[in-house]
Short mmCIF file of C-alpha atoms in Angstrom, two decimals:
data_model
loop_
_atom_site.label_atom_id
_atom_site.label_comp_id
_atom_site.label_asym_id
_atom_site.label_seq_id
_atom_site.Cartn_x
_atom_site.Cartn_y
_atom_site.Cartn_z
CA ASP A 223 129.96 29.16 75.44
CA VAL A 224 127.91 29.74 72.37
CA LYS A 225 126.32 26.60 71.10
CA VAL A 226 125.07 26.18 67.56
CA THR A 227 123.33 22.90 66.87
CA GLN A 228 122.18 21.39 63.61
CA SER A 229 119.38 18.88 63.45
CA SER A 230 121.26 16.12 61.63
CA ARG A 231 124.89 15.19 61.09
CA TYR A 232 124.15 13.02 58.08
CA LEU A 233 121.16 13.06 55.74
CA VAL A 234 120.37 11.06 52.61
CA LYS A 235 117.55 12.23 50.35
CA ARG A 236 116.18 11.44 46.89
CA THR A 237 116.17 13.81 43.94
CA GLY A 238 113.05 15.96 44.00
CA GLU A 239 112.42 15.66 47.72
CA LYS A 240 111.85 18.73 49.87
CA VAL A 241 114.60 18.94 52.48
CA PHE A 242 114.70 20.92 55.70
CA LEU A 243 117.92 21.64 57.55
CA GLU A 244 117.45 23.12 60.99
CA CYS A 245 119.83 25.23 63.02
CA VAL A 246 119.44 26.51 66.58
CA GLN A 247 121.68 28.87 68.55
CA ASP A 248 121.42 29.48 72.27
CA MET A 249 123.15 32.85 72.74
CA ASP A 250 120.55 35.34 71.55
CA HIS A 251 122.59 36.21 68.47
CA GLU A 252 121.00 38.51 65.91
CA ASN A 253 122.73 37.14 62.80
CA MET A 254 122.47 33.65 61.43
CA PHE A 255 124.06 32.21 58.31
CA TRP A 256 123.91 29.16 56.06
CA TYR A 257 126.97 28.07 54.11
CA ARG A 258 127.81 25.11 51.96
CA GLN A 259 131.29 23.67 52.02
CA ASP A 260 132.75 21.82 49.05
CA PRO A 261 136.33 20.54 48.62
CA GLY A 262 138.56 23.12 47.00
CA LEU A 263 135.87 25.81 47.14
CA GLY A 264 135.93 26.74 50.81
CA LEU A 265 132.67 27.99 52.33
CA ARG A 266 130.13 29.80 50.21
CA LEU A 267 127.32 31.83 51.72
CA ILE A 268 123.82 30.73 50.74
CA TYR A 269 121.62 33.01 52.84
CA PHE A 270 121.86 35.01 56.02
CA SER A 271 119.43 36.66 58.39
CA TYR A 272 120.00 39.66 60.64
CA ASP A 273 116.62 39.61 62.37
CA VAL A 274 113.52 37.51 62.75
CA LYS A 275 111.67 37.17 59.46
CA MET A 276 114.48 39.02 57.67
CA LYS A 277 116.70 37.33 55.14
CA GLU A 278 119.29 38.29 52.58
CA LYS A 279 120.69 36.31 49.67
CA GLY A 280 124.29 35.30 49.82
CA ASP A 281 126.51 34.29 46.94
CA ILE A 282 124.73 31.09 45.87
CA PRO A 283 121.01 31.27 46.81
CA GLU A 284 119.65 29.47 43.76
CA GLY A 285 117.71 26.35 44.66
CA TYR A 286 117.47 27.28 48.34
CA SER A 287 115.16 29.23 50.61
CA VAL A 288 115.27 30.02 54.32
CA SER A 289 112.95 30.66 57.21
CA ARG A 290 113.52 32.47 60.46
CA GLU A 291 110.34 32.57 62.55
CA LYS A 292 112.15 32.72 65.88
CA LYS A 293 115.39 34.43 66.77
CA GLU A 294 117.18 31.26 67.78
CA ARG A 295 116.18 29.12 64.79
CA PHE A 296 117.19 29.39 61.15
CA SER A 297 116.05 26.81 58.63
CA LEU A 298 117.45 26.07 55.20
CA ILE A 299 115.00 24.59 52.70
CA LEU A 300 115.77 22.75 49.50
CA GLU A 301 112.45 22.90 47.65
CA SER A 302 113.36 20.11 45.23
CA ALA A 303 116.68 18.51 46.02
CA SER A 304 119.09 17.84 43.19
CA THR A 305 122.30 15.84 43.08
CA ASN A 306 124.40 19.00 42.74
CA GLN A 307 123.19 20.00 46.19
CA THR A 308 125.11 17.11 47.74
CA SER A 309 127.43 18.92 50.12
CA MET A 310 128.31 19.78 53.70
CA TYR A 311 126.02 22.49 55.08
CA LEU A 312 127.23 24.69 57.91
CA CYS A 313 125.16 27.02 60.03
CA ALA A 314 126.70 29.94 61.93
CA SER A 315 125.60 32.80 64.14
CA SER A 316 127.08 36.09 65.27
CA LEU A 317 126.02 38.74 67.72
CA THR A 318 125.57 42.12 66.09
CA PRO A 319 123.85 43.11 62.85
CA GLY A 320 126.08 45.14 60.57
CA GLN A 321 129.18 44.36 62.57
CA GLY A 322 131.72 42.91 60.17
CA SER A 323 134.26 42.28 62.90
CA ASP A 324 132.04 39.89 64.84
CA THR A 325 133.15 36.32 65.31
CA GLN A 326 130.93 33.72 63.71
CA TYR A 327 130.15 30.58 65.71
CA PHE A 328 129.61 27.44 63.70
CA GLY A 329 127.57 24.31 64.13
CA PRO A 330 129.07 20.86 63.43
CA GLY A 331 127.60 20.65 59.94
CA THR A 332 125.12 18.44 58.11
CA ARG A 333 126.46 16.22 55.36
CA LEU A 334 123.67 15.94 52.82
CA THR A 335 123.71 13.34 50.07
CA VAL A 336 121.11 13.57 47.31
CA LEU A 337 120.70 10.37 45.31
CA ALA B 115 134.46 43.87 46.17
CA GLN B 116 136.59 41.68 48.36
CA SER B 117 138.47 38.44 47.91
CA VAL B 118 140.89 36.20 49.73
CA THR B 119 143.52 33.86 48.34
CA GLN B 120 145.11 31.06 50.29
CA LEU B 121 148.28 30.38 48.44
CA ASP B 122 148.69 26.71 49.39
CA SER B 123 146.00 24.08 49.35
CA HIS B 124 148.19 21.65 51.32
CA VAL B 125 151.10 22.22 53.69
CA SER B 126 153.12 19.46 55.29
CA VAL B 127 155.46 20.05 58.24
CA SER B 128 157.29 17.88 60.72
CA GLU B 129 156.25 17.96 64.35
CA GLY B 130 158.22 20.64 66.22
CA THR B 131 158.99 22.73 63.12
CA PRO B 132 157.45 26.13 62.28
CA VAL B 133 154.13 26.49 60.50
CA LEU B 134 153.41 29.15 57.85
CA LEU B 135 150.03 29.32 56.14
CA ARG B 136 149.77 32.11 53.61
CA CYS B 137 146.81 34.37 52.93
CA ASN B 138 146.45 37.40 50.69
CA TYR B 139 143.32 39.53 50.62
CA SER B 140 141.72 42.24 48.58
CA SER B 141 139.26 44.73 50.02
CA SER B 142 137.99 48.15 49.03
CA TYR B 143 137.66 49.20 52.64
CA SER B 144 139.39 48.54 55.94
CA PRO B 145 138.78 44.86 56.44
CA SER B 146 138.45 42.56 59.37
CA LEU B 147 140.48 39.41 58.87
CA PHE B 148 140.04 36.05 60.53
CA TRP B 149 141.60 32.63 60.66
CA TYR B 150 139.32 29.70 61.43
CA VAL B 151 140.35 26.07 61.96
CA GLN B 152 138.32 22.98 61.15
CA HIS B 153 139.35 19.67 62.64
CA PRO B 154 138.11 16.51 60.91
CA ASN B 155 134.35 16.08 61.24
CA LYS B 156 134.05 19.22 63.33
CA GLY B 157 132.63 22.70 62.79
CA LEU B 158 134.84 25.75 62.33
CA GLN B 159 136.43 27.44 65.32
CA LEU B 160 137.94 30.91 65.48
CA LEU B 161 141.73 30.93 65.85
CA LEU B 162 142.25 34.69 65.79
CA LYS B 163 141.00 37.90 64.25
CA TYR B 164 142.26 41.30 63.23
CA THR B 165 139.91 44.27 63.47
CA SER B 166 141.84 47.53 63.60
CA ALA B 167 144.07 47.42 66.63
CA ALA B 168 147.50 45.78 66.84
CA THR B 169 148.78 44.41 63.56
CA LEU B 170 150.27 41.34 65.24
CA VAL B 171 147.40 39.22 66.48
CA LYS B 172 147.79 36.33 68.87
CA GLY B 173 145.31 33.50 68.86
CA ILE B 174 144.63 30.21 70.54
CA ASN B 175 147.02 27.26 70.64
CA GLY B 176 150.13 29.37 70.01
CA PHE B 177 149.10 30.69 66.59
CA GLU B 178 149.59 34.27 65.52
CA ALA B 179 149.14 36.33 62.37
CA GLU B 180 150.44 39.67 61.19
CA PHE B 181 148.34 42.14 59.22
CA LYS B 182 150.50 43.76 56.54
CA LYS B 183 148.54 46.37 54.67
CA SER B 184 151.32 47.16 52.20
CA GLU B 185 151.49 43.50 51.18
CA THR B 186 147.74 42.83 51.62
CA SER B 187 148.69 39.73 53.57
CA PHE B 188 147.58 38.04 56.76
CA HIS B 189 149.79 34.98 57.09
CA LEU B 190 149.28 32.52 59.96
CA THR B 191 152.31 31.24 61.86
CA LYS B 192 153.20 29.00 64.76
CA PRO B 193 156.75 28.43 66.02
CA SER B 194 156.43 24.70 66.63
CA ALA B 195 153.84 22.37 65.11
CA HIS B 196 152.02 19.82 67.21
CA MET B 197 150.25 16.72 65.97
CA SER B 198 146.94 18.19 67.13
CA ASP B 199 147.40 21.09 64.69
CA ALA B 200 146.58 18.83 61.75
CA ALA B 201 143.38 20.37 60.36
CA GLU B 202 142.07 22.63 57.63
CA TYR B 203 142.58 26.35 58.04
CA PHE B 204 140.47 29.09 56.46
CA CYS B 205 141.40 32.72 56.00
CA VAL B 206 138.39 35.04 55.96
CA VAL B 207 137.93 38.68 55.03
CA SER B 208 134.97 40.73 56.15
CA ASP B 209 133.84 44.19 55.18
CA ARG B 210 133.75 46.06 58.47
CA ARG B 211 131.42 48.75 57.20
CA GLY B 212 128.04 47.23 56.81
CA TYR B 213 126.28 43.93 57.12
CA GLN B 214 128.55 41.04 57.74
CA LYS B 215 129.53 40.11 54.22
CA VAL B 216 132.30 37.61 54.64
CA THR B 217 134.41 35.85 52.06
CA PHE B 218 136.18 32.60 52.84
CA GLY B 219 139.37 31.36 51.30
CA THR B 220 139.45 27.89 49.79
CA GLY B 221 141.31 26.46 52.75
CA THR B 222 144.76 25.03 53.53
CA LYS B 223 145.08 21.49 54.82
CA LEU B 224 147.91 21.19 57.30
CA GLN B 225 149.54 17.82 57.69
CA VAL B 226 151.89 17.27 60.65
CA ILE B 227 154.36 14.44 60.28
CA PRO B 228 155.60 12.74 63.44
#
């Protein structure tokens, strides 16, 4: 089974802090994704990566950056956290670049609260 | 451009009765369509997906969905609801052509009443 793990289930940070959310997958998947989930809005794509050191903006990249130095690890960075970034963050991976029919495998999520 | 609309934000059914969760999509190209389920405090799990083969797709836990191109719909059904089906369900459309640009619906919360 594919396993996607996220470094924290719950995180509380202060406004202005730099925040790192880590995601690791163990199935040699090429694609990795970061979403945020908010009630009534579903999941919105922040960034994705289809290869090491490659990244593409999703629908809501503002205020976020990402890093993928190794294939299995994809980090989401909030350079200066703000209260409107309080949300559930979900990481996902899928096998094949450019394959829209691939299943995405999700981690359990990190609930981030910015005070 | 692509979009997906889940027509009900909440659905409530009695245990043992049928489940219908509605999804309409819009896509410029032949889409892939997915249903994912999210149980409380858990990540999302794939229920089923349509790529380009049979229009009636069977998934896990007795769920199925039918791709209807003429109606641009991909409704999720189950003949008999179980208490463990209580969760949030997401319909997803993906452009099959290029990089995996996916669009999620806003979700439908299914409540199962004993």
